[in-house]
């Protein structure tokens, strides 16, 4: 985090980009008392020619991401409070998504569940109700729809004018026709912005330049992983059928219509000549744009973000539009353009402060839909040191090095465009580029018929076809088509072998950091919650908190020597966080790529490992949460006595060059004990049976340890640490909400995560993680619930694709609460 250079209210802020994000950010910063805010753009104001200037203004709140839904909801509230010259800046006409396929109709039921989880009003409609909202629909093609009455249309440029006026009244200034030519810096900090009109001194610079983000980033020496792409938008001639639907003074009357089965959306445009229909299409080929070659405002035929309309690309979309809205058959496309906007490798915004250039912030790849919400988060980040909303999915530090190459950004960005309206399963990986990152064990995993999914660029086995014979005859509940995707009954067999014998798990993708130096202990003590002042050989579970006590991550810290620690972390953002705070006498480096790890877990784990080493691996000599250096056969390893599946065992680490030898050594030794390789699907089932939390899913910065059931990892008596003061106001007894274990009453029922949980019929929380517990014989779901409902025995319902599944709050952990299987 950036420390204050002077009175924060006097901090000099330059925001590059006067689109909806830049204007919203100026509004948010000045509302918080920051006085010296300058917004500049290369084009004329208030429509400088970026994506905002041509945006159709759709605001749909419901999103699989809770964060993105909250951003959109705040945008609705903010823009809904603005007017420009007496006209509203937001029309709450609502939204209507229609389904013409069974897959989409099922997905709309899932989307209705997401809306309920995140607090968005929505209702599923039959075809007749859809036609009542949109009389032009061919009712015979529609299976149903999802109506969200609070969604609507933003008037983006008028909203910019309104926010500009409000920010100017508080002291901000807006400068059009200022082209940025450089970013000045000194001693790792930004100091100014160079323009064609001179230099603007700055303590903070925010790049809100939209698809020009990579250009501004290059001037600052900061990578901005986004790909500009063109998106087709056309408007029809006036349609008599749309006349009289609303007040002629209003821009639109009917809800925004989305026909996602054909990658289309529709909105009305009212004018003096009548009402036209605007049609947006994602059905065409990806059209990437090089941001470094986009013409300047005065050199562009219309504006920089508006490219010539390619009629041939739109022809299939026009046919699909006519099929859905037959009245269009008598009309024509009056005009159109290909509008440029931004996509990232994972489809999320890029937000936060650069660690390598302090004071340089990004607010990029943000659509109008989320603009005010993003601005609020970034303003909180700059003024308070943290956003109130969890932003780990948007943090610029989230990408691995392997995900930052221009080729990767281009390929994944284009694929995100193609899939923007697709029905995507939460486990569905992108097809390319794969494989990108593989563990040393990959050849052996392929030989065993591993089914790989991908995360963070890593190929991760979810089960092994070699274990299929073990699944024969298992009595498993039949799954629906959705929950059966990316799942196999083999996972149940692998879980059973882990509980009964022993299994090998590839844990290589888990992030490993090395923290060294004379100040390493004091540094980690200050950064984390638990007591780390233990003898070398100790392993400790601990948390990273922010200043408000929110959980940034959970870690395992192994003290390997007096001044050397191995830290098991979650994401690149953990490395970034520690590097931001590390003093000069502490080294922090990522060792993940040069190392590998096998988890050996199960009641026969010691029988497998002990003959391979001269060291004593008995419980007495090598206890739980202990570490030691040893050799297994010819392979030097760091062995940590940990288990994320609730069974006896070790995490065994070695260098990448010896990884294959380690696998083969363990595999050969395991044959006598019936050892198998097991995948992530079994792993996730086993960890939920033990109640082990997954950061980023079960808890985030929005939660404090006592709510999340992690108070045991907080040790205030050790002295001061980041977030300690904030926790003085919290305790498990005073928590108003809790992460709660639920079991589904029907042994055949399955949920996957993010479903709403209802208490006494009303939405009261949402599922974070879920999996079928093969040992306990029913599905397990962890959920955030009000503390009053988080009492064992409380009856609740989980909504799954429109069905209300009975569930019960359970005492956790469900499996081996006395820890006898791990501590043996």
PDB file of C-alpha atoms in Angstrom, residues 76 205 289 327 805:
ATOM      1  CA  UNK A  76     -27.509   1.191 -10.666  1.00  0.00           C
ATOM      2  CA  UNK A 205      -1.833   8.388 -11.288  1.00  0.00           C
ATOM      3  CA  UNK A 289      -7.545  -4.225 -32.195  1.00  0.00           C
ATOM      4  CA  UNK A 327     -41.550  -7.693 -37.357  1.00  0.00           C
ATOM      5  CA  UNK A 805     -33.505 -28.954  -1.577  1.00  0.00           C
TER       6      UNK A 805
END
